[in-house]
Amino acid sequence: MSALRNILILEDEKLNSERLLRLLSQIRPDVKITGIMSSVAKAADWLSENECPDLILMDVQLADGLSFEVFNRVEVKCPVIFTTAYDEYAVKAFKYNSVDYLLKPIDKDELETALAKFEQTAKAPQLSHDFMEGLLAKMQPKEYRTRFLLPYRDAYRKINVEDIAFFYSHLNISYAYLFTNEKVVVPQTLEALEQELEPRNFFRVNRQYIVQANSIEQVQNYFNGKLKLKIKNAPEEVIVSRTKAPLFKEWLDY
């Protein structure tokens, strides 16, 4: 029998809590969600009045502050999987009953792996050495691509990432559009580039475009909750889907 029967969610963004609920219904349909709390105060009150759940999915940044404050207000006896859009709190999260640390937007496979880790650790009183090493490895800052070395005539050309306004994919070919209005072919797919580029500077707005923050000249509301972007040197207006629009606005506002 699974050790995971009920989960408490601490999340102040409705879109993110709905995503968690949807993913949990797919990978752990038998698990009961005991509540969704949006603030430190509400979470502390709930935990002081109710039996601790098997697991807490805890956003680091809640409506009234960092969720670490919950641990200062009430004793939290159950394990925690932290979720956040940023990775700077990983080391601190490791000190608070942390089973895992997931970056938003939460990936279904990563959430399933984290829940499986919880179930494994629930069978043993101590985390295994390998699991501890894995957590520590995740906390190491990731190095992102800073330049490309691309074939150019009979030689090579170096292009710095900060000189690229956006990446565009057409007929399975990826192009980098520079701020100088030049267009060059890059060998990576947009999927690969999405992993290699600094997420604070670049955002995958749809299937065809990854844009740099400094290339965005205008953001307009579009129908059905979508956004329309005017991008420097882009051959067309770029549409952000309704699903990605809230995440895009949060990214651009940071």
Tab-separated table of N, CA and C in Angstrom, residues 131-213:
chain	number	residue	atom	x	y	z
A	131	PHE	N	20.423	9.480	-2.641
A	131	PHE	CA	19.389	10.500	-2.762
A	131	PHE	C	19.893	11.852	-2.272
A	132	MET	N	20.639	11.850	-1.167
A	132	MET	CA	21.221	13.093	-0.661
A	132	MET	C	22.159	13.703	-1.688
A	133	GLU	N	22.967	12.859	-2.320
A	133	GLU	CA	23.878	13.355	-3.342
A	133	GLU	C	23.102	13.952	-4.506
A	134	GLY	N	21.983	13.299	-4.849
A	134	GLY	CA	21.169	13.812	-5.946
A	134	GLY	C	20.581	15.170	-5.645
A	135	LEU	N	20.096	15.361	-4.415
A	135	LEU	CA	19.558	16.663	-4.026
A	135	LEU	C	20.627	17.743	-4.069
A	136	LEU	N	21.803	17.406	-3.555
A	136	LEU	CA	22.897	18.376	-3.558
A	136	LEU	C	23.297	18.743	-4.978
A	137	ALA	N	23.283	17.759	-5.864
A	137	ALA	CA	23.643	18.018	-7.268
A	137	ALA	C	22.642	18.972	-7.907
A	138	LYS	N	21.345	18.820	-7.562
A	138	LYS	CA	20.332	19.700	-8.122
A	138	LYS	C	20.510	21.140	-7.654
A	139	MET	N	21.141	21.310	-6.490
A	139	MET	CA	21.304	22.654	-5.945
A	139	MET	C	22.449	23.418	-6.593
A	140	GLN	N	23.306	22.717	-7.321
A	140	GLN	CA	24.420	23.395	-7.959
A	140	GLN	C	23.891	24.323	-9.054
A	141	PRO	N	24.372	25.556	-9.117
A	141	PRO	CA	23.882	26.477	-10.138
A	141	PRO	C	24.182	25.965	-11.545
A	142	LYS	N	23.186	26.032	-12.395
A	142	LYS	CA	23.346	25.555	-13.760
A	142	LYS	C	24.037	26.607	-14.598
A	143	GLU	N	24.937	26.170	-15.475
A	143	GLU	CA	25.608	27.079	-16.390
A	143	GLU	C	24.861	27.080	-17.714
A	144	TYR	N	24.529	28.267	-18.185
A	144	TYR	CA	23.785	28.396	-19.429
A	144	TYR	C	24.709	28.886	-20.554
A	145	ARG	N	24.266	28.627	-21.765
A	145	ARG	CA	25.053	29.000	-22.941
A	145	ARG	C	25.254	30.509	-22.997
A	146	THR	N	26.479	30.928	-23.329
A	146	THR	CA	26.780	32.358	-23.459
A	146	THR	C	27.134	32.759	-24.894
A	147	ARG	N	27.430	31.783	-25.750
A	147	ARG	CA	27.813	32.099	-27.132
A	147	ARG	C	27.650	30.864	-28.017
A	148	PHE	N	27.692	31.107	-29.317
A	148	PHE	CA	27.664	30.054	-30.333
A	148	PHE	C	28.890	30.198	-31.223
A	149	LEU	N	29.443	29.083	-31.662
A	149	LEU	CA	30.485	29.072	-32.682
A	149	LEU	C	29.890	28.382	-33.900
A	150	LEU	N	29.638	29.142	-34.953
A	150	LEU	CA	28.895	28.633	-36.098
A	150	LEU	C	29.736	28.702	-37.371
A	151	PRO	N	29.586	27.724	-38.269
A	151	PRO	CA	30.300	27.772	-39.559
A	151	PRO	C	29.921	29.036	-40.324
A	152	TYR	N	30.934	29.679	-40.905
A	152	TYR	CA	30.701	30.904	-41.666
A	152	TYR	C	31.675	30.947	-42.829
A	153	ARG	N	31.131	30.729	-44.038
A	153	ARG	CA	31.964	30.648	-45.239
A	153	ARG	C	33.014	29.565	-45.052
A	154	ASP	N	34.306	29.902	-45.131
A	154	ASP	CA	35.349	28.894	-44.961
A	154	ASP	C	35.945	28.908	-43.552
A	155	ALA	N	35.240	29.542	-42.613
A	155	ALA	CA	35.777	29.656	-41.248
A	155	ALA	C	34.619	29.485	-40.260
A	156	TYR	N	34.763	30.124	-39.099
A	156	TYR	CA	33.730	30.061	-38.072
A	156	TYR	C	33.428	31.463	-37.561
A	157	ARG	N	32.253	31.625	-37.041
A	157	ARG	CA	31.829	32.922	-36.524
A	157	ARG	C	31.327	32.756	-35.098
A	158	LYS	N	31.782	33.611	-34.197
A	158	LYS	CA	31.326	33.593	-32.807
A	158	LYS	C	30.187	34.594	-32.641
A	159	ILE	N	29.088	34.122	-32.048
A	159	ILE	CA	27.936	34.991	-31.791
A	159	ILE	C	27.595	34.911	-30.309
A	160	ASN	N	27.601	36.048	-29.649
A	160	ASN	CA	27.250	36.101	-28.238
A	160	ASN	C	25.735	36.031	-28.064
A	161	VAL	N	25.300	35.337	-27.043
A	161	VAL	CA	23.874	35.137	-26.816
A	161	VAL	C	23.146	36.465	-26.622
A	162	GLU	N	23.790	37.423	-25.956
A	162	GLU	CA	23.107	38.693	-25.702
A	162	GLU	C	22.848	39.496	-26.977
A	163	ASP	N	23.482	39.103	-28.092
A	163	ASP	CA	23.274	39.788	-29.368
A	163	ASP	C	22.100	39.210	-30.153
A	164	ILE	N	21.462	38.178	-29.609
A	164	ILE	CA	20.367	37.501	-30.304
A	164	ILE	C	19.026	37.998	-29.768
A	165	ALA	N	18.187	38.494	-30.673
A	165	ALA	CA	16.873	39.020	-30.285
A	165	ALA	C	15.869	37.898	-30.064
A	166	PHE	N	15.895	36.894	-30.944
A	166	PHE	CA	14.979	35.767	-30.791
A	166	PHE	C	15.435	34.600	-31.657
A	167	PHE	N	14.910	33.422	-31.333
A	167	PHE	CA	15.118	32.221	-32.132
A	167	PHE	C	13.792	31.854	-32.780
A	168	TYR	N	13.879	31.362	-34.029
A	168	TYR	CA	12.678	31.057	-34.800
A	168	TYR	C	12.872	29.730	-35.509
A	169	SER	N	11.841	28.904	-35.507
A	169	SER	CA	11.916	27.602	-36.156
A	169	SER	C	10.937	27.541	-37.323
A	170	HIS	N	11.434	27.039	-38.475
A	170	HIS	CA	10.595	26.901	-39.664
A	170	HIS	C	11.064	25.697	-40.458
A	171	LEU	N	10.149	24.780	-40.738
A	171	LEU	CA	10.461	23.561	-41.489
A	171	LEU	C	11.623	22.796	-40.845
A	172	ASN	N	11.580	22.704	-39.503
A	172	ASN	CA	12.572	21.963	-38.719
A	172	ASN	C	13.980	22.562	-38.773
A	173	ILE	N	14.078	23.819	-39.150
A	173	ILE	CA	15.360	24.530	-39.128
A	173	ILE	C	15.244	25.677	-38.131
A	174	SER	N	16.240	25.817	-37.275
A	174	SER	CA	16.233	26.890	-36.270
A	174	SER	C	17.111	28.046	-36.730
A	175	TYR	N	16.612	29.249	-36.529
A	175	TYR	CA	17.345	30.462	-36.905
A	175	TYR	C	17.499	31.354	-35.681
A	176	ALA	N	18.638	32.020	-35.603
A	176	ALA	CA	18.857	33.064	-34.609
A	176	ALA	C	18.800	34.408	-35.326
A	177	TYR	N	17.900	35.274	-34.885
A	177	TYR	CA	17.801	36.624	-35.444
A	177	TYR	C	18.540	37.575	-34.514
A	178	LEU	N	19.548	38.257	-35.043
A	178	LEU	CA	20.352	39.162	-34.236
A	178	LEU	C	19.696	40.539	-34.163
A	179	PHE	N	20.104	41.332	-33.190
A	179	PHE	CA	19.605	42.698	-33.080
A	179	PHE	C	20.032	43.547	-34.275
A	180	THR	N	21.058	43.102	-34.990
A	180	THR	CA	21.523	43.812	-36.188
A	180	THR	C	20.689	43.472	-37.416
A	181	ASN	N	19.621	42.664	-37.222
A	181	ASN	CA	18.720	42.234	-38.296
A	181	ASN	C	19.312	41.130	-39.165
A	182	GLU	N	20.427	40.527	-38.745
A	182	GLU	CA	20.972	39.375	-39.451
A	182	GLU	C	20.246	38.109	-39.010
A	183	LYS	N	20.236	37.115	-39.882
A	183	LYS	CA	19.622	35.828	-39.582
A	183	LYS	C	20.649	34.734	-39.843
A	184	VAL	N	20.872	33.864	-38.831
A	184	VAL	CA	21.836	32.777	-38.988
A	184	VAL	C	21.187	31.465	-38.566
A	185	VAL	N	21.599	30.389	-39.208
A	185	VAL	CA	21.088	29.066	-38.866
A	185	VAL	C	21.870	28.522	-37.667
A	186	VAL	N	21.145	27.946	-36.703
A	186	VAL	CA	21.794	27.278	-35.571
A	186	VAL	C	21.404	25.800	-35.604
A	187	PRO	N	22.294	24.894	-35.212
A	187	PRO	CA	22.018	23.457	-35.349
A	187	PRO	C	21.034	22.904	-34.327
A	188	GLN	N	20.832	23.587	-33.202
A	188	GLN	CA	19.964	23.073	-32.143
A	188	GLN	C	18.486	23.261	-32.486
A	189	THR	N	17.653	22.382	-31.973
A	189	THR	CA	16.205	22.573	-32.027
A	189	THR	C	15.796	23.585	-30.965
A	190	LEU	N	14.581	24.113	-31.073
A	190	LEU	CA	14.114	25.036	-30.036
A	190	LEU	C	13.998	24.333	-28.687
A	191	GLU	N	13.675	23.036	-28.710
A	191	GLU	CA	13.592	22.271	-27.465
A	191	GLU	C	14.947	22.232	-26.763
A	192	ALA	N	16.011	21.999	-27.548
A	192	ALA	CA	17.358	21.975	-26.972
A	192	ALA	C	17.771	23.365	-26.506
A	193	LEU	N	17.476	24.385	-27.303
A	193	LEU	CA	17.839	25.756	-26.941
A	193	LEU	C	17.133	26.195	-25.660
A	194	GLU	N	15.906	25.747	-25.479
A	194	GLU	CA	15.145	26.101	-24.285
A	194	GLU	C	15.850	25.643	-23.017
A	195	GLN	N	16.569	24.526	-23.090
A	195	GLN	CA	17.320	24.010	-21.952
A	195	GLN	C	18.669	24.693	-21.793
A	196	GLU	N	19.231	25.211	-22.892
A	196	GLU	CA	20.583	25.774	-22.867
A	196	GLU	C	20.613	27.261	-22.535
A	197	LEU	N	19.500	27.965	-22.715
A	197	LEU	CA	19.479	29.414	-22.562
A	197	LEU	C	19.047	29.823	-21.156
A	198	GLU	N	19.604	30.917	-20.675
A	198	GLU	CA	19.275	31.447	-19.354
A	198	GLU	C	17.789	31.821	-19.304
A	199	PRO	N	16.995	31.149	-18.449
A	199	PRO	CA	15.550	31.389	-18.444
A	199	PRO	C	15.142	32.777	-17.957
A	200	ARG	N	16.010	33.477	-17.292
A	200	ARG	CA	15.684	34.847	-16.895
A	200	ARG	C	15.679	35.786	-18.100
A	201	ASN	N	16.417	35.399	-19.169
A	201	ASN	CA	16.552	36.261	-20.338
A	201	ASN	C	15.739	35.800	-21.540
A	202	PHE	N	15.470	34.489	-21.627
A	202	PHE	CA	14.783	33.947	-22.797
A	202	PHE	C	13.526	33.189	-22.369
A	203	PHE	N	12.478	33.283	-23.216
A	203	PHE	CA	11.203	32.626	-22.906
A	203	PHE	C	10.650	31.998	-24.176
A	204	ARG	N	10.231	30.737	-24.069
A	204	ARG	CA	9.599	30.035	-25.196
A	204	ARG	C	8.126	30.441	-25.224
A	205	VAL	N	7.766	31.343	-26.146
A	205	VAL	CA	6.409	31.887	-26.147
A	205	VAL	C	5.428	31.001	-26.901
A	206	ASN	N	5.922	30.232	-27.886
A	206	ASN	CA	5.076	29.292	-28.614
A	206	ASN	C	5.962	28.279	-29.326
A	207	ARG	N	5.397	27.492	-30.213
A	207	ARG	CA	6.172	26.430	-30.850
A	207	ARG	C	7.271	26.955	-31.763
A	208	GLN	N	7.121	28.167	-32.250
A	208	GLN	CA	8.068	28.691	-33.238
A	208	GLN	C	9.070	29.689	-32.685
A	209	TYR	N	8.796	30.302	-31.540
A	209	TYR	CA	9.626	31.406	-31.074
A	209	TYR	C	10.144	31.215	-29.650
A	210	ILE	N	11.423	31.555	-29.463
A	210	ILE	CA	12.013	31.829	-28.155
A	210	ILE	C	12.506	33.266	-28.211
A	211	VAL	N	12.035	34.119	-27.319
A	211	VAL	CA	12.364	35.544	-27.418
A	211	VAL	C	13.229	35.982	-26.241
A	212	GLN	N	14.086	36.952	-26.511
A	212	GLN	CA	14.866	37.571	-25.442
A	212	GLN	C	14.099	38.768	-24.898
A	213	ALA	N	14.191	39.006	-23.614
A	213	ALA	CA	13.408	40.069	-22.976
A	213	ALA	C	13.651	41.421	-23.635
